[in-house]
Amino acid sequence: MVAGDRVVGRKTSARGKSGRPPDSENIGLIEIPHDHLLDRALDLIPERHHILARPPSGSETTAVHGDAGLPYLGRMLQYMRWGPAEMMGRYRKYGPVSMNTSLGVDRVLVAGPEALEEVLGRRRRDFGQGWDYFIGPFFRRGLLLLEFDEHKFHRRIMQQAFTRDRLAAHLAALTPVVRTSIERWVPQGDAERTVRLYPTFKELTLDIAGEMFMAADVGPQRRELVDAFLDCTHAALALIRHPVPGGNWRAGLRGRRVLEDYFRAMLPDKRRTETSDLFSGLCHARSEDGGVFGDADVVNHMIFLIMAAHDTTTTAATAVTYYLGKHPDWQQRVRAEVLALDAETDGAAPTIADLEGLRDLDLVLKESLRLMPPVPGLCRRAVRDTEVLGHYIPAGTQIDLAYQVNHLLAELWTEPELFDPERFNEERREDKSHRLAFLPFGAGAHKCIGMHFGTFEVKTVIAALVRAYTWQIPDDYRMPWGFTTIPFPRDGAPITLRRR
């Protein structure tokens, strides 16, 4: 049922209500935790009620209300600590359209299926991209930061890297690289080893991105490049947005220079000889009227694409591995179907059709992306005075589309705090409860261009992992997610892998 512009009510399980207490591994995504002194301290900060802007005289719209938070910082500390639980709290208190302040800027939080649909489905160009404030200096003129016709033109050229035929070729080359790398995580002769999963995955996915998109071995410079990308992404939410010594902003600018130098050094060879990788493709692409990408555009696109390709995949693979460690029954189900495929194909590299046929792995991946999407939302900006669900939004307003809130709403999902991959099976298909219930790759014109490649990459990595190892995560361990532009485990996600 609907109350005002809020959807209320709770889906009941197709199996009946479980009667189980909230799942402790995920309740922190929905409810603000209080088991740490910092959480309790942040929760004690008094709210400062604030109105975004008064509607014009004679307007039938209403003002957007919310909490301005601390001076300058606003509610940034709460978001970095709590992520989706912070957004869920705003949604419950103020409804699907609310305001908050972050780093001195008033922002509007849009959450819930109806509110998101109004923004994403708007035919009129009322909203442009809003990422410049956060990542503009570090990923300038990347595909996500382009708008309207220019974005469409650049996206069409870049789409050449993601056709099904190209994906099939990439997949054939990807599998041996992944299997060989993962086999080395536990040295020969050792029965087990504890690794920090997140940085280990990050190095692997950067190697994959280098091979797939540049036809280059990044090994000799891997550590420097990983650090540069990390510095750029962490700088997005830097509290001090000036290059002061020791600050995240300065580190991000330094990381950007490292990445520019790396890609510029490769440009002459890529322009000289046309090959099948994306880097070369961008160097040789021509528009219908003969236009070409300049060196700066090629470098900008490569920096953004490599970041998007390996950062998001790292978070997704980390989340899947975490949940498989928490739920050994699902780990065994996934392993059984991977080994069955190996038996059918004599261990050959899986095809796209093979990966699509791994049903249990697909269910686990979708449920992991529901609970922890690598991109929890999208930043937009009002390019003219407009409204959302009757709320007045003045031109220039920064807007946060909170996709992850939709993933956790009890109106859309049965017991959303539970890890329950079967909610995606054909009998239940809870992701169909609303067109915008499940948005792991975004929606609209800026929907992830590499979503199919990313899906196949994560499946390939997890398949190799369950072939080689078993692992189990203690009941009392809960992943300490941190939140910048892309979620990451603050402790690196330590895990003990045991050879099978």
Tab-separated table of N, CA and C in Angstrom, residues 228-375:
chain	number	residue	atom	x	y	z
A	228	ALA	N	48.090	3.963	-7.143
A	228	ALA	CA	47.605	5.174	-7.814
A	228	ALA	C	46.091	5.153	-7.950
A	229	PHE	N	45.535	4.013	-8.356
A	229	PHE	CA	44.079	3.914	-8.475
A	229	PHE	C	43.408	4.043	-7.105
A	230	LEU	N	43.977	3.409	-6.084
A	230	LEU	CA	43.414	3.526	-4.736
A	230	LEU	C	43.429	4.970	-4.257
A	231	ASP	N	44.531	5.658	-4.501
A	231	ASP	CA	44.630	7.054	-4.075
A	231	ASP	C	43.583	7.913	-4.775
A	232	CYS	N	43.339	7.643	-6.055
A	232	CYS	CA	42.341	8.424	-6.800
A	232	CYS	C	40.929	8.176	-6.275
A	233	THR	N	40.586	6.923	-6.014
A	233	THR	CA	39.223	6.631	-5.554
A	233	THR	C	39.002	7.113	-4.122
A	234	HIS	N	40.004	6.984	-3.259
A	234	HIS	CA	39.843	7.435	-1.877
A	234	HIS	C	39.812	8.958	-1.779
A	235	ALA	N	40.425	9.642	-2.733
A	235	ALA	CA	40.419	11.111	-2.709
A	235	ALA	C	39.038	11.685	-2.976
A	236	ALA	N	38.158	10.894	-3.573
A	236	ALA	CA	36.830	11.403	-3.933
A	236	ALA	C	36.086	11.954	-2.731
A	237	LEU	N	36.262	11.341	-1.562
A	237	LEU	CA	35.571	11.798	-0.356
A	237	LEU	C	36.547	12.410	0.645
A	238	ALA	N	37.635	12.969	0.132
A	238	ALA	CA	38.599	13.623	1.019
A	238	ALA	C	37.926	14.756	1.784
A	239	LEU	N	38.140	14.799	3.080
A	239	LEU	CA	37.521	15.845	3.891
A	239	LEU	C	38.167	17.202	3.634
A	240	ILE	N	39.463	17.212	3.348
A	240	ILE	CA	40.169	18.445	2.991
A	240	ILE	C	40.447	18.385	1.499
A	241	ARG	N	39.773	19.216	0.734
A	241	ARG	CA	39.809	19.110	-0.724
A	241	ARG	C	40.803	20.108	-1.315
A	242	HIS	N	42.003	20.066	-0.768
A	242	HIS	CA	43.127	20.871	-1.232
A	242	HIS	C	44.379	20.010	-1.091
A	243	PRO	N	45.406	20.258	-1.909
A	243	PRO	CA	46.597	19.390	-1.894
A	243	PRO	C	47.540	19.672	-0.732
A	244	VAL	N	47.042	19.496	0.492
A	244	VAL	CA	47.902	19.691	1.657
A	244	VAL	C	48.768	18.448	1.849
A	245	PRO	N	49.991	18.614	2.317
A	245	PRO	CA	50.873	17.453	2.515
A	245	PRO	C	50.231	16.404	3.416
A	246	GLY	N	50.308	15.155	2.975
A	246	GLY	CA	49.763	14.048	3.742
A	246	GLY	C	48.279	13.819	3.567
A	247	GLY	N	47.607	14.661	2.776
A	247	GLY	CA	46.169	14.541	2.608
A	247	GLY	C	45.779	13.622	1.464
A	248	ASN	N	44.548	13.097	1.524
A	248	ASN	CA	44.051	12.204	0.474
A	248	ASN	C	43.918	12.919	-0.863
A	249	TRP	N	43.544	14.200	-0.835
A	249	TRP	CA	43.380	14.946	-2.088
A	249	TRP	C	44.711	15.037	-2.832
A	250	ARG	N	45.754	15.364	-2.110
A	250	ARG	CA	47.081	15.455	-2.721
A	250	ARG	C	47.523	14.093	-3.245
A	251	ALA	N	47.257	13.038	-2.472
A	251	ALA	CA	47.618	11.689	-2.926
A	251	ALA	C	46.864	11.329	-4.200
A	252	GLY	N	45.581	11.730	-4.284
A	252	GLY	CA	44.805	11.459	-5.487
A	252	GLY	C	45.360	12.171	-6.704
A	253	LEU	N	45.752	13.431	-6.546
A	253	LEU	CA	46.340	14.175	-7.668
A	253	LEU	C	47.662	13.542	-8.100
A	254	ARG	N	48.444	13.081	-7.126
A	254	ARG	CA	49.697	12.401	-7.454
A	254	ARG	C	49.412	11.091	-8.184
A	255	GLY	N	48.391	10.350	-7.722
A	255	GLY	CA	48.016	9.114	-8.399
A	255	GLY	C	47.576	9.364	-9.829
A	256	ARG	N	46.826	10.439	-10.046
A	256	ARG	CA	46.397	10.789	-11.405
A	256	ARG	C	47.606	11.021	-12.305
A	257	ARG	N	48.633	11.710	-11.810
A	257	ARG	CA	49.829	11.954	-12.625
A	257	ARG	C	50.539	10.647	-12.966
A	258	VAL	N	50.596	9.733	-12.005
A	258	VAL	CA	51.219	8.424	-12.267
A	258	VAL	C	50.489	7.710	-13.398
A	259	LEU	N	49.161	7.720	-13.363
A	259	LEU	CA	48.367	7.036	-14.382
A	259	LEU	C	48.506	7.718	-15.736
A	260	GLU	N	48.491	9.041	-15.753
A	260	GLU	CA	48.663	9.755	-17.022
A	260	GLU	C	50.013	9.426	-17.640
A	261	ASP	N	51.066	9.436	-16.835
A	261	ASP	CA	52.404	9.138	-17.358
A	261	ASP	C	52.459	7.723	-17.921
A	262	TYR	N	51.824	6.776	-17.237
A	262	TYR	CA	51.845	5.380	-17.679
A	262	TYR	C	51.174	5.226	-19.039
A	263	PHE	N	49.984	5.780	-19.196
A	263	PHE	CA	49.252	5.603	-20.454
A	263	PHE	C	49.841	6.452	-21.579
A	264	ARG	N	50.330	7.634	-21.269
A	264	ARG	CA	50.939	8.458	-22.314
A	264	ARG	C	52.196	7.799	-22.880
A	265	ALA	N	52.927	7.099	-22.036
A	265	ALA	CA	54.138	6.428	-22.510
A	265	ALA	C	53.813	5.325	-23.512
A	266	MET	N	52.605	4.753	-23.427
A	266	MET	CA	52.207	3.670	-24.324
A	266	MET	C	51.558	4.174	-25.610
A	267	LEU	N	51.166	5.448	-25.632
A	267	LEU	CA	50.404	5.972	-26.770
A	267	LEU	C	51.100	5.817	-28.124
A	268	PRO	N	52.379	6.170	-28.266
A	268	PRO	CA	53.001	6.092	-29.603
A	268	PRO	C	52.892	4.705	-30.237
A	269	ASP	N	53.164	3.654	-29.463
A	269	ASP	CA	53.066	2.300	-30.010
A	269	ASP	C	51.631	1.952	-30.368
A	270	LYS	N	50.672	2.363	-29.558
A	270	LYS	CA	49.269	2.054	-29.832
A	270	LYS	C	48.769	2.793	-31.066
A	271	ARG	N	49.263	3.997	-31.302
A	271	ARG	CA	48.850	4.736	-32.502
A	271	ARG	C	49.542	4.196	-33.748
A	272	ARG	N	50.735	3.671	-33.554
A	272	ARG	CA	51.514	3.197	-34.700
A	272	ARG	C	50.935	1.905	-35.275
A	273	THR	N	50.497	0.996	-34.426
A	273	THR	CA	50.030	-0.316	-34.876
A	273	THR	C	48.652	-0.595	-34.302
A	274	GLU	N	47.693	-0.914	-35.160
A	274	GLU	CA	46.338	-1.199	-34.704
A	274	GLU	C	46.218	-2.669	-34.310
A	275	THR	N	45.787	-2.904	-33.089
A	275	THR	CA	45.576	-4.262	-32.586
A	275	THR	C	44.148	-4.368	-32.061
A	276	SER	N	43.805	-5.534	-31.502
A	276	SER	CA	42.409	-5.789	-31.145
A	276	SER	C	42.012	-5.268	-29.765
A	277	ASP	N	42.967	-4.770	-28.974
A	277	ASP	CA	42.623	-4.323	-27.624
A	277	ASP	C	41.964	-2.944	-27.658
A	278	LEU	N	41.299	-2.590	-26.571
A	278	LEU	CA	40.541	-1.341	-26.510
A	278	LEU	C	41.441	-0.122	-26.611
A	279	PHE	N	42.595	-0.155	-25.985
A	279	PHE	CA	43.505	0.986	-26.023
A	279	PHE	C	43.826	1.339	-27.474
A	280	SER	N	44.206	0.340	-28.242
A	280	SER	CA	44.483	0.575	-29.660
A	280	SER	C	43.226	1.021	-30.395
A	281	GLY	N	42.092	0.409	-30.051
A	281	GLY	CA	40.843	0.786	-30.703
A	281	GLY	C	40.505	2.250	-30.512
A	282	LEU	N	40.715	2.776	-29.317
A	282	LEU	CA	40.453	4.195	-29.069
A	282	LEU	C	41.417	5.081	-29.848
A	283	CYS	N	42.641	4.618	-29.998
A	283	CYS	CA	43.631	5.402	-30.747
A	283	CYS	C	43.282	5.504	-32.226
A	284	HIS	N	42.587	4.496	-32.754
A	284	HIS	CA	42.310	4.446	-34.193
A	284	HIS	C	40.843	4.670	-34.532
A	285	ALA	N	40.010	4.908	-33.541
A	285	ALA	CA	38.578	5.106	-33.803
A	285	ALA	C	38.343	6.402	-34.565
A	286	ARG	N	37.369	6.364	-35.480
A	286	ARG	CA	36.992	7.549	-36.254
A	286	ARG	C	35.485	7.702	-36.244
A	287	SER	N	35.055	8.936	-36.133
A	287	SER	CA	33.624	9.213	-36.220
A	287	SER	C	33.211	9.225	-37.682
A	288	GLU	N	31.901	9.334	-37.921
A	288	GLU	CA	31.400	9.320	-39.295
A	288	GLU	C	31.939	10.483	-40.113
A	289	ASP	N	32.253	11.594	-39.463
A	289	ASP	CA	32.782	12.745	-40.203
A	289	ASP	C	34.305	12.815	-40.142
A	290	GLY	N	34.941	11.726	-39.734
A	290	GLY	CA	36.395	11.652	-39.753
A	290	GLY	C	37.085	12.117	-38.489
A	291	GLY	N	36.328	12.463	-37.464
A	291	GLY	CA	36.937	12.906	-36.219
A	291	GLY	C	37.601	11.758	-35.474
A	292	VAL	N	38.659	12.070	-34.740
A	292	VAL	CA	39.380	11.056	-33.967
A	292	VAL	C	39.554	11.542	-32.530
A	293	PHE	N	39.817	10.615	-31.648
A	293	PHE	CA	40.127	10.977	-30.270
A	293	PHE	C	41.541	11.546	-30.207
A	294	GLY	N	41.696	12.679	-29.544
A	294	GLY	CA	43.025	13.193	-29.280
A	294	GLY	C	43.703	12.390	-28.187
A	295	ASP	N	44.989	12.648	-27.981
A	295	ASP	CA	45.728	11.900	-26.964
A	295	ASP	C	45.086	12.028	-25.583
A	296	ALA	N	44.640	13.241	-25.251
A	296	ALA	CA	44.056	13.458	-23.921
A	296	ALA	C	42.794	12.624	-23.727
A	297	ASP	N	41.936	12.557	-24.761
A	297	ASP	CA	40.708	11.765	-24.637
A	297	ASP	C	41.020	10.285	-24.469
A	298	VAL	N	41.994	9.790	-25.225
A	298	VAL	CA	42.360	8.374	-25.109
A	298	VAL	C	42.848	8.074	-23.691
A	299	VAL	N	43.729	8.912	-23.179
A	299	VAL	CA	44.263	8.705	-21.829
A	299	VAL	C	43.151	8.793	-20.788
A	300	ASN	N	42.271	9.789	-20.928
A	300	ASN	CA	41.168	9.941	-19.970
A	300	ASN	C	40.270	8.706	-19.947
A	301	HIS	N	39.937	8.198	-21.127
A	301	HIS	CA	39.065	7.022	-21.193
A	301	HIS	C	39.745	5.788	-20.610
A	302	MET	N	41.024	5.615	-20.887
A	302	MET	CA	41.711	4.428	-20.383
A	302	MET	C	41.818	4.453	-18.860
A	303	ILE	N	42.132	5.606	-18.292
A	303	ILE	CA	42.236	5.692	-16.831
A	303	ILE	C	40.902	5.353	-16.189
A	304	PHE	N	39.816	5.928	-16.716
A	304	PHE	CA	38.511	5.666	-16.115
A	304	PHE	C	38.088	4.214	-16.321
A	305	LEU	N	38.305	3.691	-17.523
A	305	LEU	CA	37.852	2.332	-17.814
A	305	LEU	C	38.594	1.299	-16.975
A	306	ILE	N	39.904	1.446	-16.856
A	306	ILE	CA	40.667	0.483	-16.064
A	306	ILE	C	40.251	0.565	-14.596
A	307	MET	N	40.025	1.782	-14.099
A	307	MET	CA	39.529	1.920	-12.728
A	307	MET	C	38.208	1.193	-12.564
A	308	ALA	N	37.261	1.483	-13.463
A	308	ALA	CA	35.933	0.881	-13.343
A	308	ALA	C	36.002	-0.633	-13.485
A	309	ALA	N	36.858	-1.110	-14.389
A	309	ALA	CA	36.916	-2.545	-14.671
A	309	ALA	C	37.505	-3.332	-13.512
A	310	HIS	N	38.493	-2.759	-12.817
A	310	HIS	CA	39.114	-3.586	-11.771
A	310	HIS	C	38.631	-3.228	-10.370
A	311	ASP	N	38.264	-1.988	-10.113
A	311	ASP	CA	37.777	-1.643	-8.776
A	311	ASP	C	36.430	-2.297	-8.475
A	312	THR	N	35.500	-2.191	-9.411
A	312	THR	CA	34.170	-2.760	-9.174
A	312	THR	C	34.225	-4.282	-9.110
A	313	THR	N	35.026	-4.889	-9.979
A	313	THR	CA	35.151	-6.345	-9.973
A	313	THR	C	35.778	-6.836	-8.672
A	314	THR	N	36.745	-6.085	-8.160
A	314	THR	CA	37.379	-6.457	-6.896
A	314	THR	C	36.369	-6.487	-5.758
A	315	THR	N	35.536	-5.459	-5.669
A	315	THR	CA	34.523	-5.422	-4.611
A	315	THR	C	33.515	-6.549	-4.783
A	316	ALA	N	33.080	-6.793	-6.019
A	316	ALA	CA	32.104	-7.861	-6.262
A	316	ALA	C	32.682	-9.223	-5.893
A	317	ALA	N	33.911	-9.506	-6.324
A	317	ALA	CA	34.527	-10.799	-6.022
A	317	ALA	C	34.755	-10.964	-4.518
A	318	THR	N	35.118	-9.877	-3.843
A	318	THR	CA	35.308	-9.930	-2.395
A	318	THR	C	33.994	-10.254	-1.690
A	319	ALA	N	32.908	-9.615	-2.117
A	319	ALA	CA	31.602	-9.865	-1.497
A	319	ALA	C	31.158	-11.308	-1.708
A	320	VAL	N	31.308	-11.825	-2.932
A	320	VAL	CA	30.900	-13.203	-3.212
A	320	VAL	C	31.707	-14.180	-2.352
A	321	THR	N	33.016	-13.981	-2.293
A	321	THR	CA	33.866	-14.880	-1.509
A	321	THR	C	33.509	-14.820	-0.026
A	322	TYR	N	33.221	-13.640	0.463
A	322	TYR	CA	32.800	-13.477	1.864
A	322	TYR	C	31.530	-14.270	2.140
A	323	TYR	N	30.521	-14.117	1.298
A	323	TYR	CA	29.254	-14.811	1.558
A	323	TYR	C	29.387	-16.320	1.374
A	324	LEU	N	30.228	-16.771	0.452
A	324	LEU	CA	30.453	-18.209	0.320
A	324	LEU	C	31.175	-18.761	1.551
A	325	GLY	N	32.037	-17.948	2.162
A	325	GLY	CA	32.692	-18.373	3.395
A	325	GLY	C	31.749	-18.402	4.579
A	326	LYS	N	30.762	-17.513	4.566
A	326	LYS	CA	29.759	-17.473	5.629
A	326	LYS	C	28.715	-18.576	5.464
A	327	HIS	N	28.546	-19.045	4.249
A	327	HIS	CA	27.493	-20.018	3.956
A	327	HIS	C	28.105	-21.218	3.215
A	328	PRO	N	28.752	-22.133	3.959
A	328	PRO	CA	29.449	-23.260	3.328
A	328	PRO	C	28.536	-24.157	2.508
A	329	ASP	N	27.233	-24.185	2.815
A	329	ASP	CA	26.320	-24.979	1.995
A	329	ASP	C	26.270	-24.437	0.572
A	330	TRP	N	26.237	-23.114	0.434
A	330	TRP	CA	26.247	-22.516	-0.900
A	330	TRP	C	27.616	-22.658	-1.560
A	331	GLN	N	28.673	-22.597	-0.770
A	331	GLN	CA	30.001	-22.808	-1.340
A	331	GLN	C	30.094	-24.199	-1.951
A	332	GLN	N	29.555	-25.201	-1.257
A	332	GLN	CA	29.596	-26.560	-1.772
A	332	GLN	C	28.728	-26.706	-3.014
A	333	ARG	N	27.588	-26.050	-3.037
A	333	ARG	CA	26.726	-26.106	-4.223
A	333	ARG	C	27.431	-25.506	-5.440
A	334	VAL	N	28.073	-24.369	-5.230
A	334	VAL	CA	28.787	-23.728	-6.341
A	334	VAL	C	29.946	-24.607	-6.792
A	335	ARG	N	30.695	-25.169	-5.841
A	335	ARG	CA	31.826	-26.033	-6.193
A	335	ARG	C	31.349	-27.259	-6.967
A	336	ALA	N	30.246	-27.841	-6.554
A	336	ALA	CA	29.745	-29.043	-7.219
A	336	ALA	C	29.412	-28.768	-8.678
A	337	GLU	N	28.779	-27.632	-8.965
A	337	GLU	CA	28.426	-27.381	-10.361
A	337	GLU	C	29.645	-26.981	-11.188
A	338	VAL	N	30.642	-26.345	-10.565
A	338	VAL	CA	31.879	-26.028	-11.281
A	338	VAL	C	32.634	-27.311	-11.611
A	339	LEU	N	32.730	-28.232	-10.657
A	339	LEU	CA	33.423	-29.499	-10.911
A	339	LEU	C	32.664	-30.354	-11.918
A	340	ALA	N	31.342	-30.270	-11.907
A	340	ALA	CA	30.553	-30.998	-12.905
A	340	ALA	C	30.834	-30.454	-14.299
A	341	LEU	N	30.960	-29.139	-14.416
A	341	LEU	CA	31.304	-28.542	-15.711
A	341	LEU	C	32.702	-28.967	-16.135
A	342	ASP	N	33.643	-28.998	-15.197
A	342	ASP	CA	34.997	-29.464	-15.507
A	342	ASP	C	34.972	-30.885	-16.058
A	343	ALA	N	34.153	-31.732	-15.448
A	343	ALA	CA	34.070	-33.123	-15.897
A	343	ALA	C	33.519	-33.212	-17.314
A	344	GLU	N	32.554	-32.352	-17.632
A	344	GLU	CA	31.956	-32.361	-18.974
A	344	GLU	C	32.920	-31.843	-20.030
A	345	THR	N	33.740	-30.856	-19.667
A	345	THR	CA	34.593	-30.175	-20.649
A	345	THR	C	36.056	-30.564	-20.523
A	346	ASP	N	36.345	-31.536	-19.647
A	346	ASP	CA	37.717	-31.963	-19.407
A	346	ASP	C	38.584	-30.793	-18.940
A	347	GLY	N	37.982	-29.898	-18.145
A	347	GLY	CA	38.730	-28.794	-17.556
A	347	GLY	C	39.040	-27.657	-18.494
A	348	ALA	N	38.425	-27.646	-19.669
A	348	ALA	CA	38.693	-26.576	-20.630
A	348	ALA	C	38.163	-25.245	-20.112
A	349	ALA	N	38.688	-24.161	-20.669
A	349	ALA	CA	38.197	-22.833	-20.301
A	349	ALA	C	36.711	-22.740	-20.620
A	350	PRO	N	35.898	-22.279	-19.703
A	350	PRO	CA	34.457	-22.216	-19.954
A	350	PRO	C	34.113	-21.186	-21.014
A	351	THR	N	33.102	-21.491	-21.785
A	351	THR	CA	32.576	-20.538	-22.757
A	351	THR	C	31.577	-19.617	-22.059
A	352	ILE	N	31.109	-18.624	-22.794
A	352	ILE	CA	30.068	-17.754	-22.247
A	352	ILE	C	28.849	-18.584	-21.867
A	353	ALA	N	28.465	-19.507	-22.751
A	353	ALA	CA	27.300	-20.357	-22.465
A	353	ALA	C	27.527	-21.203	-21.216
A	354	ASP	N	28.757	-21.694	-21.033
A	354	ASP	CA	29.067	-22.478	-19.832
A	354	ASP	C	28.860	-21.645	-18.565
A	355	LEU	N	29.391	-20.434	-18.565
A	355	LEU	CA	29.267	-19.572	-17.388
A	355	LEU	C	27.819	-19.187	-17.138
A	356	GLU	N	27.085	-18.945	-18.201
A	356	GLU	CA	25.668	-18.611	-18.046
A	356	GLU	C	24.886	-19.788	-17.472
A	357	GLY	N	25.402	-21.013	-17.672
A	357	GLY	CA	24.714	-22.202	-17.183
A	357	GLY	C	25.026	-22.560	-15.743
A	358	LEU	N	25.946	-21.828	-15.106
A	358	LEU	CA	26.271	-22.093	-13.700
A	358	LEU	C	25.211	-21.425	-12.830
A	359	ARG	N	24.094	-22.116	-12.641
A	359	ARG	CA	22.917	-21.519	-12.012
A	359	ARG	C	23.184	-21.080	-10.576
A	360	ASP	N	23.772	-21.960	-9.767
A	360	ASP	CA	23.977	-21.616	-8.364
A	360	ASP	C	24.953	-20.453	-8.211
A	361	LEU	N	26.006	-20.447	-9.013
A	361	LEU	CA	26.945	-19.329	-8.966
A	361	LEU	C	26.252	-18.033	-9.370
A	362	ASP	N	25.371	-18.112	-10.351
A	362	ASP	CA	24.635	-16.926	-10.786
A	362	ASP	C	23.749	-16.395	-9.660
A	363	LEU	N	23.074	-17.295	-8.953
A	363	LEU	CA	22.218	-16.877	-7.842
A	363	LEU	C	23.036	-16.211	-6.737
A	364	VAL	N	24.181	-16.805	-6.406
A	364	VAL	CA	25.033	-16.251	-5.353
A	364	VAL	C	25.577	-14.886	-5.765
A	365	LEU	N	25.996	-14.759	-7.020
A	365	LEU	CA	26.515	-13.477	-7.490
A	365	LEU	C	25.445	-12.394	-7.405
A	366	LYS	N	24.250	-12.696	-7.865
A	366	LYS	CA	23.180	-11.694	-7.821
A	366	LYS	C	22.860	-11.287	-6.387
A	367	GLU	N	22.795	-12.261	-5.481
A	367	GLU	CA	22.476	-11.931	-4.093
A	367	GLU	C	23.595	-11.118	-3.461
A	368	SER	N	24.839	-11.415	-3.799
A	368	SER	CA	25.965	-10.633	-3.279
A	368	SER	C	25.920	-9.206	-3.806
A	369	LEU	N	25.561	-9.047	-5.081
A	369	LEU	CA	25.447	-7.708	-5.664
A	369	LEU	C	24.252	-6.952	-5.098
A	370	ARG	N	23.222	-7.674	-4.703
A	370	ARG	CA	22.094	-6.999	-4.050
A	370	ARG	C	22.535	-6.404	-2.717
A	371	LEU	N	23.237	-7.209	-1.931
A	371	LEU	CA	23.636	-6.764	-0.604
A	371	LEU	C	24.768	-5.746	-0.646
A	372	MET	N	25.715	-5.911	-1.564
A	372	MET	CA	26.847	-4.990	-1.618
A	372	MET	C	27.197	-4.669	-3.076
A	373	PRO	N	26.391	-3.833	-3.737
A	373	PRO	CA	26.707	-3.450	-5.114
A	373	PRO	C	27.983	-2.613	-5.143
A	374	PRO	N	28.893	-2.871	-6.074
A	374	PRO	CA	30.135	-2.090	-6.130
A	374	PRO	C	29.907	-0.598	-6.351
A	375	VAL	N	28.818	-0.249	-7.027
A	375	VAL	CA	28.458	1.164	-7.185
A	375	VAL	C	27.075	1.336	-6.557
